[in-house]
PDB file of C-alpha atoms in Angstrom:
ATOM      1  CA  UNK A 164       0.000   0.000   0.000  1.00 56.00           C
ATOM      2  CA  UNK A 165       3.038   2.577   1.050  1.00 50.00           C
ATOM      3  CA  UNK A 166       4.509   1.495  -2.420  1.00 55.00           C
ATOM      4  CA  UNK A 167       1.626   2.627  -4.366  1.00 52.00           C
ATOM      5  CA  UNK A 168       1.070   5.467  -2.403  1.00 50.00           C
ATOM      6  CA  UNK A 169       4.291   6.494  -2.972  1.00 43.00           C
ATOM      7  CA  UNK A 170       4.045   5.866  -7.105  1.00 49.00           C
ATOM      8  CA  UNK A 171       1.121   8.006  -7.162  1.00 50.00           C
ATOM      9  CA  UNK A 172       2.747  10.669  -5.301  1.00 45.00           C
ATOM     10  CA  UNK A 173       6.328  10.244  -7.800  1.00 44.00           C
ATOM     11  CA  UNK A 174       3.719  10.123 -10.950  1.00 45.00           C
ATOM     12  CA  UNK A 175       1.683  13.490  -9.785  1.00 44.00           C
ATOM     13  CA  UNK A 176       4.876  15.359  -9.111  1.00 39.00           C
ATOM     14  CA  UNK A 177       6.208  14.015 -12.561  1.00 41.00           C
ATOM     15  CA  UNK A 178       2.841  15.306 -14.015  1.00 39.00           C
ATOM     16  CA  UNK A 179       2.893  18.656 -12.261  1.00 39.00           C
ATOM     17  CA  UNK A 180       6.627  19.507 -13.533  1.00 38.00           C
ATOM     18  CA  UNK A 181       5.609  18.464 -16.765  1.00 39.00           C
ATOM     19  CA  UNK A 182       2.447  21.201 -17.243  1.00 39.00           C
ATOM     20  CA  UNK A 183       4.638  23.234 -15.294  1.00 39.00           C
ATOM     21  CA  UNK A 184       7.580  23.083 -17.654  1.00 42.00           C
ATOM     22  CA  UNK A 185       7.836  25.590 -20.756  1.00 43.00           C
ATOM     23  CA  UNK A 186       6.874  24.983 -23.705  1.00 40.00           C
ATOM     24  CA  UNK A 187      10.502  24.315 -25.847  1.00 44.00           C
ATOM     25  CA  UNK A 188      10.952  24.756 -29.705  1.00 43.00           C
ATOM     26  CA  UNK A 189      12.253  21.928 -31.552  1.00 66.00           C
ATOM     27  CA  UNK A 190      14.739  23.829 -33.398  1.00 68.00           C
ATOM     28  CA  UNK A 191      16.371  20.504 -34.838  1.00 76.00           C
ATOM     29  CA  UNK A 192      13.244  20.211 -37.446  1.00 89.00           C
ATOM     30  CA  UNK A 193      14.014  23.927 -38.530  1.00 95.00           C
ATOM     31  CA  UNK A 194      17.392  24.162 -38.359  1.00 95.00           C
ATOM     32  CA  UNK A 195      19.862  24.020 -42.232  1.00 95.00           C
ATOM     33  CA  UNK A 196      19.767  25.468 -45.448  1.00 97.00           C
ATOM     34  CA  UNK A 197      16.972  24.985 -47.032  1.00 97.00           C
ATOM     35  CA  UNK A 198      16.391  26.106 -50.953  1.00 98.00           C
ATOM     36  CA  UNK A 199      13.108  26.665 -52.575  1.00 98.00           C
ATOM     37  CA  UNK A 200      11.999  24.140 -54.392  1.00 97.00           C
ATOM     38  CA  UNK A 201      11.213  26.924 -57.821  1.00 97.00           C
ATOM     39  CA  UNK A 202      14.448  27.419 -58.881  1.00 94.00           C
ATOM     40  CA  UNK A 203      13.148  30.164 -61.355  1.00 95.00           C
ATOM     41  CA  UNK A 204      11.816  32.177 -58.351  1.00 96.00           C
ATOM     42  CA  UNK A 205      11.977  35.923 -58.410  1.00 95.00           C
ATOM     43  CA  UNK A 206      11.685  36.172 -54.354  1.00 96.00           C
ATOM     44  CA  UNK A 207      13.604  33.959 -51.629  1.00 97.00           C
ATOM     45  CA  UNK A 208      15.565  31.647 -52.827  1.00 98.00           C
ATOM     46  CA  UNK A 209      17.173  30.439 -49.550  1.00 97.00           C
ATOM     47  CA  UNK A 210      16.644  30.106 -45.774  1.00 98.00           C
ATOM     48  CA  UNK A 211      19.691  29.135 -43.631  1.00 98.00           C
ATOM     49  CA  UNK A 212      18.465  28.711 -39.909  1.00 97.00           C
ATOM     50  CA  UNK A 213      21.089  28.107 -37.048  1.00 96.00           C
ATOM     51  CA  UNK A 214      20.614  27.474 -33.445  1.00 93.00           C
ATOM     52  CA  UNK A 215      21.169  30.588 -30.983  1.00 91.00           C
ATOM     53  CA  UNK A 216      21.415  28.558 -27.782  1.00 87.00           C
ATOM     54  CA  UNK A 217      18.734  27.635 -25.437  1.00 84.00           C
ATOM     55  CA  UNK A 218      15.868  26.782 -27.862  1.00 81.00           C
ATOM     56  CA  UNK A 219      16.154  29.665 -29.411  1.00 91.00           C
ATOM     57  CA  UNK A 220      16.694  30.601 -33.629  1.00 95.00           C
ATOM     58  CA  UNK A 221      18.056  32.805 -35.892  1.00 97.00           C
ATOM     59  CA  UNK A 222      17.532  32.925 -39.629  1.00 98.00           C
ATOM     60  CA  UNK A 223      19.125  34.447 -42.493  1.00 98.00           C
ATOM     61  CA  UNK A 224      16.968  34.873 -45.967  1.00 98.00           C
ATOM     62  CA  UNK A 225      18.362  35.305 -48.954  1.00 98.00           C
ATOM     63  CA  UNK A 226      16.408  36.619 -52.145  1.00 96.00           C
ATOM     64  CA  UNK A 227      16.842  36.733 -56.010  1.00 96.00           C
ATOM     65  CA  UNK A 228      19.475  39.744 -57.375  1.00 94.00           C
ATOM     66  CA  UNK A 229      21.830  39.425 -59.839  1.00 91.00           C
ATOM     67  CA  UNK A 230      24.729  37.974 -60.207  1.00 93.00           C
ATOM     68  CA  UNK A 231      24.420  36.962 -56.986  1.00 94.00           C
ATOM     69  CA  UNK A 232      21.625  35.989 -53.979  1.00 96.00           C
ATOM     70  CA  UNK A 233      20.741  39.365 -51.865  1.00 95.00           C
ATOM     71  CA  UNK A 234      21.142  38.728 -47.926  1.00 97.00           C
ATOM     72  CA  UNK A 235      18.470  39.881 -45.771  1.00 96.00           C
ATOM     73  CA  UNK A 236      20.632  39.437 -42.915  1.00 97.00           C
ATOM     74  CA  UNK A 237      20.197  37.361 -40.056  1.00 98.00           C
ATOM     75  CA  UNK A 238      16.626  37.950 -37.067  1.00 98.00           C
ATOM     76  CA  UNK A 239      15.720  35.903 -34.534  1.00 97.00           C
ATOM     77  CA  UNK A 240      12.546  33.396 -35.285  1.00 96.00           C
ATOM     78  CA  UNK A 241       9.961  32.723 -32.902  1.00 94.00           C
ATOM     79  CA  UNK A 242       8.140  29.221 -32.532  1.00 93.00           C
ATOM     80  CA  UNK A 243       4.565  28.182 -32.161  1.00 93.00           C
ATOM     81  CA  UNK A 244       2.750  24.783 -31.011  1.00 92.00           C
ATOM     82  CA  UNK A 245      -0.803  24.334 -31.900  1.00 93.00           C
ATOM     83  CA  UNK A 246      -1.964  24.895 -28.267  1.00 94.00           C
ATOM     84  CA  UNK A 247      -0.110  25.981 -25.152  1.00 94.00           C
ATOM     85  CA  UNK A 248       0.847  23.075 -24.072  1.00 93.00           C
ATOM     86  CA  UNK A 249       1.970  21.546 -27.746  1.00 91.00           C
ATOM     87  CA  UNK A 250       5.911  21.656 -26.759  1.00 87.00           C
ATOM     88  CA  UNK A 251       6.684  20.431 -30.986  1.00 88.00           C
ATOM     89  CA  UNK A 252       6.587  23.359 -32.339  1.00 91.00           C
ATOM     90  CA  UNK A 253       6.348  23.223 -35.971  1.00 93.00           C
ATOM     91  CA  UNK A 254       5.185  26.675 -36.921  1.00 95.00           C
ATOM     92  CA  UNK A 255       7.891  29.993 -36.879  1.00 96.00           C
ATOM     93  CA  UNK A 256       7.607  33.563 -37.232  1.00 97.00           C
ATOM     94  CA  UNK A 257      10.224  35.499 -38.203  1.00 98.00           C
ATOM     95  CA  UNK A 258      10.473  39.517 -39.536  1.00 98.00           C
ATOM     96  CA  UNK A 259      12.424  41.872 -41.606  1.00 97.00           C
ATOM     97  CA  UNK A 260      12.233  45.738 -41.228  1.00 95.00           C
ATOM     98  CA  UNK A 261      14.510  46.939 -43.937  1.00 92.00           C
ATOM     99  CA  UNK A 262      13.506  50.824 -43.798  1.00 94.00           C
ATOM    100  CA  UNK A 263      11.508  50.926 -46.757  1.00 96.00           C
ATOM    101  CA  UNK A 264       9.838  47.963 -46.192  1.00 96.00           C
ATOM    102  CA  UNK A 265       8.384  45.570 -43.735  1.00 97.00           C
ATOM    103  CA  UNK A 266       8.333  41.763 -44.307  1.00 98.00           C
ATOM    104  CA  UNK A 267       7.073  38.766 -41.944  1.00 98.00           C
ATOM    105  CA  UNK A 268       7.726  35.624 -42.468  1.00 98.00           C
ATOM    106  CA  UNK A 269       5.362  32.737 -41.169  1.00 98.00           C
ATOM    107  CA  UNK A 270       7.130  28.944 -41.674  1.00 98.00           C
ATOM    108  CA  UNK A 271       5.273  25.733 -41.554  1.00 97.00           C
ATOM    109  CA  UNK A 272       7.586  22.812 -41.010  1.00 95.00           C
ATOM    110  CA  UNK A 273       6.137  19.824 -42.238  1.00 91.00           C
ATOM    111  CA  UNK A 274       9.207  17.701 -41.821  1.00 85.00           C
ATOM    112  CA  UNK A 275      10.873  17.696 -45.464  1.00 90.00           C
ATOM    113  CA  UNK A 276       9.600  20.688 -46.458  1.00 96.00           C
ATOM    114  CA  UNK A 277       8.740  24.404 -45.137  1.00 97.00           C
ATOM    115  CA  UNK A 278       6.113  26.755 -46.329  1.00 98.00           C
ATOM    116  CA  UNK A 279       7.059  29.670 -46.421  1.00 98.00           C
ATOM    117  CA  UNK A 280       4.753  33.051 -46.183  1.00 98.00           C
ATOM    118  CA  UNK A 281       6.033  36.547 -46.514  1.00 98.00           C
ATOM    119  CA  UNK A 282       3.594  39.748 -46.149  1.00 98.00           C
ATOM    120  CA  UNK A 283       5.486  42.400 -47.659  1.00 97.00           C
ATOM    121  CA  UNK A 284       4.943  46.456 -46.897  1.00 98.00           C
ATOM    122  CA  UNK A 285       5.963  49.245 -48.233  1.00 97.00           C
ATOM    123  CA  UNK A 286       7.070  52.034 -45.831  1.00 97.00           C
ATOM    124  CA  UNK A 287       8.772  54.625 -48.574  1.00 97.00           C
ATOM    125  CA  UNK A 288       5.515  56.028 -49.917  1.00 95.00           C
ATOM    126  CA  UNK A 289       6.828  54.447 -53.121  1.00 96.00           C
ATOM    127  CA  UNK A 290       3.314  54.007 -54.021  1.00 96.00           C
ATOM    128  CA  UNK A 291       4.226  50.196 -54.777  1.00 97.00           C
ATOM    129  CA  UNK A 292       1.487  47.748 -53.518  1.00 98.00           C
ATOM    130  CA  UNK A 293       1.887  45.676 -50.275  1.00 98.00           C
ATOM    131  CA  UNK A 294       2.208  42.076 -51.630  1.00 97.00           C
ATOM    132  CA  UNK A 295       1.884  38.349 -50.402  1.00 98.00           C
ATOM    133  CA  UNK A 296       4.070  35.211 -51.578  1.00 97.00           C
ATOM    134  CA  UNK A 297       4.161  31.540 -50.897  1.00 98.00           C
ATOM    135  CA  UNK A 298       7.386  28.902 -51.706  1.00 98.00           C
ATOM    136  CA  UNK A 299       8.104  25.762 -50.339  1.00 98.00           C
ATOM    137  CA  UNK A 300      11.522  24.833 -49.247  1.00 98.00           C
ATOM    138  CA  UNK A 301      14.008  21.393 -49.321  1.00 97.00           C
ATOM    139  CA  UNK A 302      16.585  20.974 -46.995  1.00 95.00           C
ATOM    140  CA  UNK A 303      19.550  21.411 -48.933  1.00 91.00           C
ATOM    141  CA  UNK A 304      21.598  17.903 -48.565  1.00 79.00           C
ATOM    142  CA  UNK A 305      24.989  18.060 -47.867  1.00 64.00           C
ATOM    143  CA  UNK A 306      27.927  17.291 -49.913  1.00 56.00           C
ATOM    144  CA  UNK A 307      31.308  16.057 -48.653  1.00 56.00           C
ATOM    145  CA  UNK A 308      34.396  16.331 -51.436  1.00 57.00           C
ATOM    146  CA  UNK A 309      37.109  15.110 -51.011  1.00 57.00           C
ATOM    147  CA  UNK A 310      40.226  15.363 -52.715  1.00 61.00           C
ATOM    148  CA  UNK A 311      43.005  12.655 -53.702  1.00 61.00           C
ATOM    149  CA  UNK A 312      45.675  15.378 -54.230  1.00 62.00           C
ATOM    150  CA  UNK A 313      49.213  13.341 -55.427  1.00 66.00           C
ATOM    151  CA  UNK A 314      52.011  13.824 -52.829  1.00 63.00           C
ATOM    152  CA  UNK A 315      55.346  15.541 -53.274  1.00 65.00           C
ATOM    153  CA  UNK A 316      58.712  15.167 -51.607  1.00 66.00           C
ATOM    154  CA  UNK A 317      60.912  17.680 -51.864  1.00 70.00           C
ATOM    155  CA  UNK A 318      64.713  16.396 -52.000  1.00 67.00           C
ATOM    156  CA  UNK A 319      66.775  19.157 -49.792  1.00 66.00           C
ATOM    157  CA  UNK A 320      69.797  17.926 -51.576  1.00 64.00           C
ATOM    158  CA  UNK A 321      69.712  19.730 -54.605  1.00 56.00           C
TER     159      UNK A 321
END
């Protein structure tokens, strides 16, 4: 009886630290490089997202210039659950104020690919229209080369 009083009182106390707890990210589903999946896009073409310690995310978005990818520069993202007490968090937020403009980000991780949704505003008085976009992003897979380089010796004696 003392035995399975004293489960009861271990498994409420496990229970209790458990609702207590906060709610953590999984930042291993978000974090890589990850490369839309339209390689003809005209918007983001890549999304590299690194751990900042302590369940927390940064993530640096690059778009489509030429000859080269335009960096947004690195922000901090901010993870979502479906309820408060969902601690797999597979939904991010993320934004860009860039001066002229105002973008957020919203990511849906659904395990080999991410959705990605930017709301775009203007803030020059440009008169150019706020605008929406969805892509969808692989994880990038990583490539190891290596190199069979021939060896030389080098004779001192000459």
């Amino acid at each position: 009886m003392l035995k399975r009083s004293l489960m009861i009182a271990a498994s409420s106390v496990s229970l209790a630290a458990a609702l207590l707890s906060p709610a953590l990210a999984a930042p291993a589903d978000f974090v890589g490089t990850w490369v839309n999946k339209d390689s003809n896009t005209r918007g983001v073409t890549r999304l590299v997202v690194t751990s900042a310690g302590s369940n927390k995310l940064n993530i640096q978005v690059f778009g489509k210039c030429h000859p080269t990818d335009c960096d947004w520069g690195t922000t901090s993202v901010v993870t979502y659950g479906l309820n408060v007490q969902d601690t797999n968090h597979t939904y991010a937020t993320a934004n860009y104020n860039k001066g002229f403009s105002n973008t957020l980000l919203t990511l849906d991780n659904a395990g080999s690919q991410i959705m990605l949704q930017s709301f775009t505003q203007f803030l020059d008085n440009s008169g150019r229209q706020n605008y929406y976009a969805r892509d969808y992003f692989q994880k990038s897979l990583k490539v190891r080369v290596t190199l069979d380089l021939p060896t030389y010796r080098i004779n001192p004696s000459r």
